[in-house]
CSV table of C-alpha atoms and ligand atoms in Angstrom, one decimal:
chain,number,residue,atom,x,y,z
A,852,MET,CA,145.0,-32.7,-43.2
A,853,ALA,CA,143.5,-30.8,-40.2
A,854,LEU,CA,142.1,-32.4,-37.1
A,855,PRO,CA,138.7,-34.2,-37.6
A,856,PRO,CA,135.7,-32.1,-36.3
A,857,VAL,CA,135.1,-34.5,-33.4
A,858,ILE,CA,138.6,-34.1,-32.1
A,859,ALA,CA,138.6,-30.3,-32.7
A,860,ALA,CA,135.3,-30.0,-30.9
A,861,ALA,CA,136.7,-31.9,-27.9
A,862,PHE,CA,139.7,-29.6,-27.7
A,863,ALA,CA,137.3,-26.6,-27.9
A,864,LYS,CA,135.1,-28.1,-25.1
A,865,GLN,CA,138.2,-28.8,-23.0
A,866,ALA,CA,139.3,-25.1,-23.5
A,867,GLU,CA,135.9,-24.0,-22.2
A,868,PHE,CA,136.2,-26.3,-19.2
A,869,CYS,CA,139.7,-25.0,-18.4
A,870,ARG,CA,138.6,-21.4,-18.6
A,871,LYS,CA,135.8,-22.1,-16.2
A,872,LEU,CA,138.3,-23.7,-13.8
A,873,GLY,CA,140.6,-20.7,-14.0
A,874,ALA,CA,143.2,-22.1,-16.4
A,875,PRO,CA,143.2,-19.7,-19.4
A,876,LEU,CA,146.6,-20.6,-20.6
A,877,THR,CA,145.8,-24.3,-20.8
A,878,ALA,CA,142.6,-23.4,-22.5
A,879,ALA,CA,144.5,-21.4,-25.2
A,880,VAL,CA,147.0,-24.3,-25.6
A,881,CYS,CA,143.9,-26.5,-26.4
A,882,GLU,CA,142.8,-24.0,-29.0
A,883,ALA,CA,146.3,-23.7,-30.4
A,884,ALA,CA,146.5,-27.5,-30.8
A,885,VAL,CA,143.6,-27.3,-33.2
A,886,LEU,CA,145.4,-24.6,-35.3
A,887,ALA,CA,148.8,-26.3,-35.2
A,888,CYS,CA,148.2,-30.0,-35.4
A,889,ASP,CA,147.8,-31.6,-38.8
A,890,GLY,CA,149.0,-34.6,-40.8
A,891,THR,CA,152.6,-33.3,-41.1
A,892,SER,CA,153.6,-34.3,-37.5
A,893,ASP,CA,153.5,-37.5,-35.5
A,894,THR,CA,151.5,-35.7,-32.8
A,895,GLY,CA,149.0,-34.4,-35.4
A,896,ARG,CA,148.7,-37.9,-37.0
A,897,ALA,CA,148.1,-39.5,-33.6
A,898,LEU,CA,145.3,-37.0,-32.9
A,899,ILE,CA,143.7,-37.4,-36.3
A,900,ALA,CA,143.7,-41.2,-36.0
A,901,TRP,CA,142.6,-41.2,-32.3
A,902,PRO,CA,140.6,-44.4,-31.9
A,903,GLY,CA,138.8,-43.7,-28.7
A,904,GLU,CA,136.5,-41.0,-27.2
A,905,PRO,CA,138.7,-37.9,-26.7
A,906,MET,CA,136.9,-36.6,-23.5
A,907,ALA,CA,136.8,-40.0,-21.8
A,908,ASP,CA,140.4,-40.6,-22.7
A,909,ALA,CA,141.4,-37.2,-21.4
A,910,LEU,CA,143.2,-36.8,-24.7
A,911,MET,CA,143.5,-33.0,-24.4
A,912,MET,CA,145.0,-33.2,-20.9
A,913,ARG,CA,147.6,-35.7,-22.3
A,914,PHE,CA,148.5,-33.1,-25.0
A,915,THR,CA,148.6,-30.1,-22.6
A,916,GLY,CA,150.5,-32.2,-20.0
A,917,GLY,CA,153.1,-33.1,-22.7
A,918,CYS,CA,153.5,-29.5,-23.6
A,919,ASN,CA,154.0,-28.5,-20.0
A,920,ALA,CA,156.5,-31.4,-19.5
A,921,LEU,CA,158.6,-30.2,-22.4
A,922,VAL,CA,158.5,-26.6,-21.1
A,923,ARG,CA,159.4,-27.7,-17.6
A,924,ALA,CA,162.3,-29.8,-19.0
A,925,GLY,CA,163.7,-26.8,-20.9
A,926,ARG,CA,162.9,-28.6,-24.2
A,927,ALA,CA,160.4,-26.1,-25.6
A,928,PRO,CA,161.9,-22.6,-25.3
A,929,GLU,CA,159.4,-21.2,-27.9
A,930,LEU,CA,156.5,-22.3,-25.7
A,931,ALA,CA,158.3,-21.4,-22.5
A,932,ALA,CA,158.5,-17.8,-23.7
A,933,LEU,CA,154.7,-17.7,-23.6
A,934,TYR,CA,154.2,-19.6,-20.4
A,935,PRO,CA,154.2,-18.1,-16.9
A,936,PRO,CA,155.7,-15.7,-15.8
A,937,ALA,CA,155.1,-14.3,-19.4
A,938,PRO,CA,151.8,-12.4,-19.8
A,939,MET,CA,148.9,-14.5,-21.1
A,940,PRO,CA,149.5,-15.1,-24.8
A,941,ASP,CA,146.8,-15.6,-27.4
A,942,ALA,CA,146.1,-18.9,-29.2
A,943,THR,CA,147.7,-17.8,-32.5
A,944,ASP,CA,151.1,-17.1,-30.8
A,945,LEU,CA,150.9,-20.4,-29.0
A,946,ALA,CA,150.0,-22.1,-32.3
A,947,ALA,CA,153.1,-20.6,-34.0
A,948,ALA,CA,155.3,-21.8,-31.2
A,949,LEU,CA,153.7,-25.3,-31.4
A,950,ARG,CA,154.3,-25.4,-35.2
A,951,THR,CA,158.0,-24.8,-34.6
A,952,LEU,CA,158.1,-27.5,-31.9
A,953,LEU,CA,156.2,-30.0,-34.1
A,954,ALA,CA,158.5,-29.4,-37.0
A,955,ASP,CA,161.4,-30.8,-34.9
A,956,PRO,CA,161.1,-34.6,-35.3
A,957,ALA,CA,162.7,-35.4,-31.9
A,958,ARG,CA,160.4,-33.1,-29.9
A,959,ASP,CA,157.4,-34.0,-32.0
A,960,ALA,CA,158.0,-37.6,-31.1
A,961,GLN,CA,158.3,-36.7,-27.4
A,962,LEU,CA,155.0,-34.9,-27.5
A,963,ALA,CA,153.3,-37.7,-29.3
A,964,GLY,CA,154.6,-40.0,-26.6
A,965,TRP,CA,152.6,-38.1,-24.0
A,966,LEU,CA,149.4,-39.1,-25.9
A,967,THR,CA,149.9,-42.8,-25.2
A,968,GLY,CA,149.2,-42.7,-21.5
A,969,PRO,CA,146.4,-41.2,-19.4
A,970,PRO,CA,147.0,-38.3,-17.0
A,971,GLN,CA,147.2,-39.0,-13.3
A,972,THR,CA,146.9,-36.2,-10.8
A,973,ASN,CA,146.9,-35.8,-7.0
A,974,GLU,CA,145.2,-32.6,-5.8
A,975,VAL,CA,146.6,-31.5,-2.5
A,976,ALA,CA,144.0,-28.8,-1.8
A,977,ARG,CA,141.4,-31.6,-1.4
A,978,SER,CA,142.9,-32.0,2.0
A,979,GLY,CA,141.3,-28.7,2.9
A,980,VAL,CA,137.9,-30.5,2.4
A,981,LEU,CA,138.9,-33.8,4.0
A,982,MET,CA,140.5,-32.3,7.1
A,983,PRO,CA,137.3,-30.7,8.5
A,984,GLY,CA,135.6,-34.1,7.9
A,985,LEU,CA,138.3,-35.7,10.0
A,986,MET,CA,137.7,-33.1,12.7
A,987,THR,CA,134.0,-34.0,12.7
A,988,ILE,CA,135.0,-37.7,13.1
A,989,THR,CA,137.4,-36.9,16.0
A,990,ALA,CA,134.7,-34.7,17.7
A,991,ALA,CA,132.1,-37.5,17.3
A,992,THR,CA,134.3,-40.4,18.6
A,993,GLY,CA,137.0,-38.7,20.8
A,994,LEU,CA,139.5,-41.2,19.3
A,995,PRO,CA,142.7,-41.0,17.2
A,996,VAL,CA,142.4,-42.0,13.6
A,997,ARG,CA,143.8,-44.7,11.4
A,998,LEU,CA,143.7,-43.5,7.8
A,999,PHE,CA,142.9,-45.8,4.8
A,1000,GLU,CA,142.9,-43.9,1.5
A,1001,LEU,CA,141.4,-45.4,-1.7
A,1002,GLY,CA,142.6,-44.2,-5.1
A,1003,CYS,CA,145.3,-42.2,-3.3
A,1004,SER,CA,147.5,-41.7,-6.5
A,1005,ALA,CA,150.9,-40.5,-5.1
A,1006,GLY,CA,149.5,-40.5,-1.5
A,1007,LEU,CA,150.1,-36.7,-1.1
A,1008,ASN,CA,146.8,-36.3,0.9
A,1009,LEU,CA,147.8,-39.1,3.3
A,1010,ASN,CA,150.1,-36.5,4.8
A,1011,LEU,CA,147.1,-34.2,5.5
A,1012,ASP,CA,147.9,-33.8,9.2
A,1013,ARG,CA,151.3,-32.5,8.2
A,1014,PHE,CA,149.7,-29.5,6.4
A,1015,GLY,CA,148.5,-26.2,8.0
A,1016,TYR,CA,144.9,-25.0,7.6
A,1017,ASP,CA,142.8,-21.9,7.9
A,1018,LEU,CA,139.3,-23.2,7.9
A,1019,GLY,CA,137.0,-20.2,7.9
A,1020,GLY,CA,139.3,-18.5,10.4
A,1021,LEU,CA,139.8,-21.7,12.5
A,1022,ARG,CA,143.5,-22.6,12.4
A,1023,THR,CA,144.6,-26.2,12.7
A,1024,GLY,CA,147.4,-28.6,11.6
A,1025,ASP,CA,151.0,-27.5,11.4
A,1026,PRO,CA,151.4,-23.7,11.1
A,1027,ALA,CA,155.0,-24.2,10.0
A,1028,SER,CA,154.2,-26.7,7.2
A,1029,PRO,CA,155.3,-25.8,3.7
A,1030,VAL,CA,151.7,-26.7,2.6
A,1031,GLN,CA,149.2,-24.3,3.9
A,1032,LEU,CA,145.5,-24.6,2.8
A,1033,ALA,CA,142.8,-22.0,3.2
A,1034,PRO,CA,139.8,-22.8,1.2
A,1035,VAL,CA,137.3,-19.9,0.7
A,1036,TRP,CA,134.8,-20.9,3.4
A,1037,THR,CA,131.1,-20.3,3.8
A,1038,GLY,CA,128.8,-21.7,6.5
A,1039,PRO,CA,129.5,-22.5,10.2
A,1040,LEU,CA,133.0,-23.3,11.5
A,1041,PRO,CA,133.9,-27.0,11.7
A,1042,HIS,CA,134.5,-28.7,15.1
A,1043,ALA,CA,137.7,-27.4,16.7
A,1044,ALA,CA,138.9,-31.0,17.4
A,1045,ALA,CA,142.6,-31.7,17.0
A,1046,VAL,CA,143.1,-34.7,14.7
A,1047,THR,CA,145.7,-37.3,15.8
A,1048,VAL,CA,146.8,-39.7,13.0
A,1049,LEU,CA,147.9,-43.1,14.5
A,1050,SER,CA,148.6,-44.7,11.1
A,1051,ARG,CA,148.1,-44.1,7.4
A,1052,ARG,CA,148.1,-46.4,4.4
A,1053,GLY,CA,146.7,-46.1,0.9
A,1054,THR,CA,146.0,-47.9,-2.3
A,1055,ASP,CA,145.8,-47.1,-5.9
A,1056,ILE,CA,145.4,-49.3,-8.9
A,1057,ASN,CA,148.4,-47.3,-10.3
A,1058,PRO,CA,150.3,-46.0,-7.3
A,1059,LEU,CA,152.8,-43.2,-7.9
A,1060,ASP,CA,156.1,-43.3,-6.1
A,1061,VAL,CA,157.3,-39.7,-5.6
A,1062,SER,CA,160.8,-40.9,-4.7
A,1063,ASP,CA,161.2,-41.4,-8.4
A,1064,ALA,CA,162.2,-38.2,-10.2
A,1065,VAL,CA,160.5,-39.2,-13.5
A,1066,VAL,CA,157.2,-39.9,-11.6
A,1067,ARG,CA,157.5,-36.5,-9.8
A,1068,GLU,CA,157.9,-34.7,-13.1
A,1069,ARG,CA,155.1,-36.5,-14.7
A,1070,LEU,CA,152.8,-35.6,-11.8
A,1071,MET,CA,153.8,-32.0,-12.0
A,1072,ALA,CA,153.2,-31.9,-15.8
A,1073,PHE,CA,149.5,-32.3,-15.2
A,1074,VAL,CA,149.3,-29.4,-12.8
A,1075,TRP,CA,148.0,-26.5,-14.9
A,1076,PRO,CA,151.1,-24.2,-15.1
A,1077,GLU,CA,149.3,-20.8,-14.9
A,1078,GLN,CA,147.8,-21.8,-11.5
A,1079,LEU,CA,151.0,-20.8,-9.7
A,1080,GLU,CA,149.6,-21.4,-6.2
A,1081,ARG,CA,148.7,-24.9,-7.1
A,1082,VAL,CA,152.0,-25.6,-8.7
A,1083,ALA,CA,153.8,-24.3,-5.6
A,1084,ARG,CA,151.5,-26.4,-3.3
A,1085,ALA,CA,152.0,-29.6,-5.4
A,1086,GLU,CA,155.8,-29.1,-5.3
A,1087,ALA,CA,155.8,-28.5,-1.5
A,1088,ALA,CA,153.5,-31.6,-0.9
A,1089,ILE,CA,155.8,-33.7,-3.1
A,1090,ALA,CA,158.9,-32.6,-1.2
A,1091,LEU,CA,157.0,-33.3,2.1
A,1092,ALA,CA,156.0,-36.8,0.9
A,1093,GLN,CA,159.6,-37.5,-0.1
A,1094,ALA,CA,160.6,-37.0,3.5
A,1095,ASN,CA,157.5,-38.7,4.9
A,1096,LEU,CA,156.6,-41.4,2.3
A,1097,PRO,CA,153.2,-42.9,3.2
A,1098,PRO,CA,152.9,-46.6,2.5
A,1099,ILE,CA,150.9,-47.2,-0.7
A,1100,ASP,CA,149.9,-50.4,-2.2
A,1101,GLY,CA,149.0,-51.2,-5.8
A,1102,ALA,CA,145.7,-52.9,-5.5
A,1103,ASP,CA,142.0,-52.5,-6.4
A,1104,ALA,CA,140.2,-50.5,-3.7
A,1105,ALA,CA,137.7,-53.2,-2.8
A,1106,ASP,CA,140.3,-56.0,-2.6
A,1107,TRP,CA,142.5,-53.8,-0.4
A,1108,VAL,CA,139.6,-52.6,1.9
A,1109,GLN,CA,138.7,-56.3,2.5
A,1110,ALA,CA,142.4,-57.1,3.3
A,1111,HIS,CA,143.2,-54.1,5.5
A,1112,VAL,CA,140.2,-52.4,7.0
A,1113,ALA,CA,138.7,-53.6,10.3
A,1114,PRO,CA,137.7,-51.7,13.5
A,1115,GLN,CA,140.2,-51.8,16.4
A,1116,ALA,CA,139.5,-50.8,20.0
A,1117,GLY,CA,140.9,-47.3,20.9
A,1118,SER,CA,141.0,-45.8,17.4
A,1119,VAL,CA,138.6,-44.9,14.6
A,1120,ALA,CA,139.3,-46.6,11.2
A,1121,VAL,CA,138.7,-43.9,8.6
A,1122,VAL,CA,138.3,-45.0,5.0
A,1123,LEU,CA,138.6,-41.9,2.9
A,1124,HIS,CA,138.8,-41.0,-0.8
A,1125,SER,CA,138.5,-37.9,-3.0
A,1126,ILE,CA,137.4,-37.8,-6.7
A,1127,ALA,CA,138.3,-41.4,-7.1
A,1128,TYR,CA,135.0,-43.3,-6.6
A,1129,GLN,CA,133.7,-42.4,-10.1
A,1130,TYR,CA,136.7,-44.3,-11.6
A,1131,PHE,CA,136.1,-47.5,-9.6
A,1132,PRO,CA,134.2,-50.3,-11.5
A,1133,PRO,CA,130.7,-51.2,-10.1
A,1134,ALA,CA,132.0,-54.4,-8.5
A,1135,THR,CA,134.7,-52.4,-6.6
A,1136,LYS,CA,132.1,-49.9,-5.4
A,1137,ALA,CA,129.8,-52.7,-4.2
A,1138,GLY,CA,132.7,-54.6,-2.6
A,1139,ILE,CA,133.7,-51.5,-0.5
A,1140,ALA,CA,130.2,-50.8,0.7
A,1141,ALA,CA,129.5,-54.4,1.6
A,1142,HIS,CA,132.8,-54.8,3.5
A,1143,LEU,CA,132.3,-51.6,5.5
A,1144,ALA,CA,128.7,-52.4,6.4
A,1145,ALA,CA,129.6,-55.9,7.6
A,1146,GLN,CA,132.3,-54.7,10.1
A,1147,PRO,CA,131.6,-55.2,13.9
A,1148,ALA,CA,132.0,-51.5,14.7
A,1149,SER,CA,131.3,-50.2,18.3
A,1150,ALA,CA,131.6,-47.0,20.3
A,1151,ASP,CA,135.1,-48.0,21.3
A,1152,ALA,CA,136.1,-49.3,17.8
A,1153,PRO,CA,134.2,-47.1,15.4
A,1154,LEU,CA,134.4,-47.1,11.6
A,1155,ALA,CA,134.1,-44.0,9.4
A,1156,TRP,CA,133.7,-43.6,5.6
A,1157,LEU,CA,134.6,-40.1,4.5
A,1158,ARG,CA,134.2,-39.3,0.8
A,1159,PHE,CA,134.6,-36.2,-1.3
A,1160,GLU,CA,133.1,-37.3,-4.5
A,1161,MET,CA,131.0,-36.3,-7.5
A,1162,ASP,CA,128.0,-38.3,-6.4
A,1163,ASP,CA,125.2,-35.9,-7.3
A,1164,ALA,CA,127.4,-33.3,-9.1
A,1165,ALA,CA,125.4,-33.6,-12.3
A,1166,GLU,CA,122.5,-31.8,-10.5
A,1167,ALA,CA,124.5,-29.5,-8.2
A,1168,HIS,CA,127.7,-29.0,-10.3
A,1169,LEU,CA,129.9,-29.5,-7.2
A,1170,PRO,CA,131.1,-32.6,-5.4
A,1171,THR,CA,130.0,-33.3,-1.8
A,1172,LEU,CA,131.8,-34.4,1.3
A,1173,ARG,CA,129.7,-37.2,3.0
A,1174,LEU,CA,130.3,-39.2,6.2
A,1175,THR,CA,129.0,-42.5,7.2
A,1176,LEU,CA,129.9,-43.4,10.8
A,1177,TRP,CA,129.4,-46.8,12.5
A,1178,GLN,CA,129.7,-46.7,16.3
A,1179,GLY,CA,127.5,-49.8,17.0
A,1180,GLY,CA,123.9,-50.1,15.7
A,1181,PRO,CA,122.8,-48.4,12.5
A,1182,PRO,CA,125.2,-46.0,10.9
A,1183,THR,CA,124.7,-42.2,10.9
A,1184,GLU,CA,124.8,-40.5,7.5
A,1185,ARG,CA,125.8,-36.8,7.1
A,1186,LEU,CA,126.2,-34.4,4.3
A,1187,LEU,CA,129.1,-32.3,5.6
A,1188,ALA,CA,129.9,-30.0,2.7
A,1189,ARG,CA,129.8,-29.1,-0.9
A,1190,ALA,CA,133.1,-27.9,-2.5
A,1191,HIS,CA,135.0,-27.0,-5.6
A,1192,PRO,CA,136.4,-30.2,-7.1
A,1193,HIS,CA,140.0,-28.8,-6.6
A,1194,GLY,CA,139.1,-27.7,-3.0
A,1195,THR,CA,139.3,-23.9,-3.8
A,1196,PHE,CA,136.1,-23.1,-2.0
A,1197,LEU,CA,133.8,-25.0,0.3
A,1198,GLU,CA,130.3,-24.6,1.8
A,1199,TRP,CA,130.2,-26.3,5.2
A,1200,PHE,CA,126.8,-27.6,6.4
A,1201,ALA,CA,127.6,-29.4,9.6
B,970,SAM,C1,141.3,-38.4,-10.2
B,970,SAM,S1,142.5,-39.4,-9.4
B,970,SAM,C2,142.3,-38.8,-7.8
B,970,SAM,C3,143.5,-39.0,-6.9
B,970,SAM,C4,143.4,-38.5,-5.5
B,970,SAM,N1,142.4,-39.2,-4.7
B,970,SAM,C5,143.2,-37.0,-5.5
B,970,SAM,O1,142.1,-36.6,-5.0
B,970,SAM,O2,144.1,-36.3,-6.0
B,970,SAM,C6,141.6,-41.0,-9.3
B,970,SAM,C7,142.6,-42.2,-8.8
B,970,SAM,O3,141.8,-43.4,-8.6
B,970,SAM,C8,142.7,-44.5,-9.0
B,970,SAM,N2,141.9,-45.7,-9.3
B,970,SAM,C9,141.1,-45.9,-10.4
B,970,SAM,N3,140.5,-47.1,-10.3
B,970,SAM,C10,140.9,-47.6,-9.1
B,970,SAM,C11,140.6,-48.9,-8.4
B,970,SAM,N4,139.8,-49.8,-8.9
B,970,SAM,N5,141.2,-49.1,-7.2
B,970,SAM,C12,142.1,-48.2,-6.7
B,970,SAM,N6,142.4,-47.0,-7.3
B,970,SAM,C13,141.8,-46.7,-8.5
B,970,SAM,C14,143.4,-43.9,-10.2
B,970,SAM,O4,144.6,-44.6,-10.5
B,970,SAM,C15,143.7,-42.4,-9.8
B,970,SAM,O5,144.9,-42.3,-9.1
């Protein structure tokens, strides 16, 4: 029995999406899945009987992440022969390799296991969008920052001041950092203000601890393997986080904001998040906004809300970087940038 049309169509749609985002190998793996998966394997049977909505469940990313994990662990030599640094294969070659893998009950069971949990990522290049936002906040307040990240995943972006940046030719951060970010830049340069991070802390409903090797490998499995720069960047940021583990709590973003975020004289409290807000339940979104608006911010104890999110992406296709700044009196609202969701390029407005 082949995959039902609704599942096959979701794999085809994901393939299209991956190609648009510069992941042609992952796209071909999605197409190969449709050719290779049927009722003869555990993995195929799990896909055939999928009870949920494949796109909403990120089913295809579970599958491609599982394949990547097996390749990275040396458990899928037939697939590895077609993954980087090999030249780009076609879907039929990948399907043949997948059929061999799925015919092995132990490896089939491993791949099927990857379908049971949702993917979780932490995109380091989003720091290239958030950092110029922090520079704007520093320029506006003249104060060091206390960072509070919501939906921080493994907390890799909480180390953003430990990365190096080329922002449209303006260099900032640590030039010797193993993580260097240079988003393709259009628009004016950001404020050349040096950001000082006084403290950092994050929360995630499912925090990932990169001191755990299994967690690290799982995080890497969801980085598209043909995007070699991204793979290298994620590995470097994970290594950096192992040496500089930011404190991360496992709490709902609203509960945590209410417990931790308050203005303090002599620093600016910055609540920041990237591609996370869309996953927060409505009550969480409302709780965050209400708490921030109720804080007694002032010029000496300001509060900033910096968010790189998909707010109006349905119209504009790209997420925005927005800033709300409370320095006493009504807040100022600014649209700072629009950028690629992975931080590859950015149009700066401010
Ligand atoms: C797409 S990931 C983005 C992670 C990270 N911000 C980044 O840019 O790489 C969204 C994150 O939001 C977290 N999340 C979802 N609902 C949450 C909630 N109610 N409170 C805190 N975190 C939540 C998820 O666990 C996940 O790590």
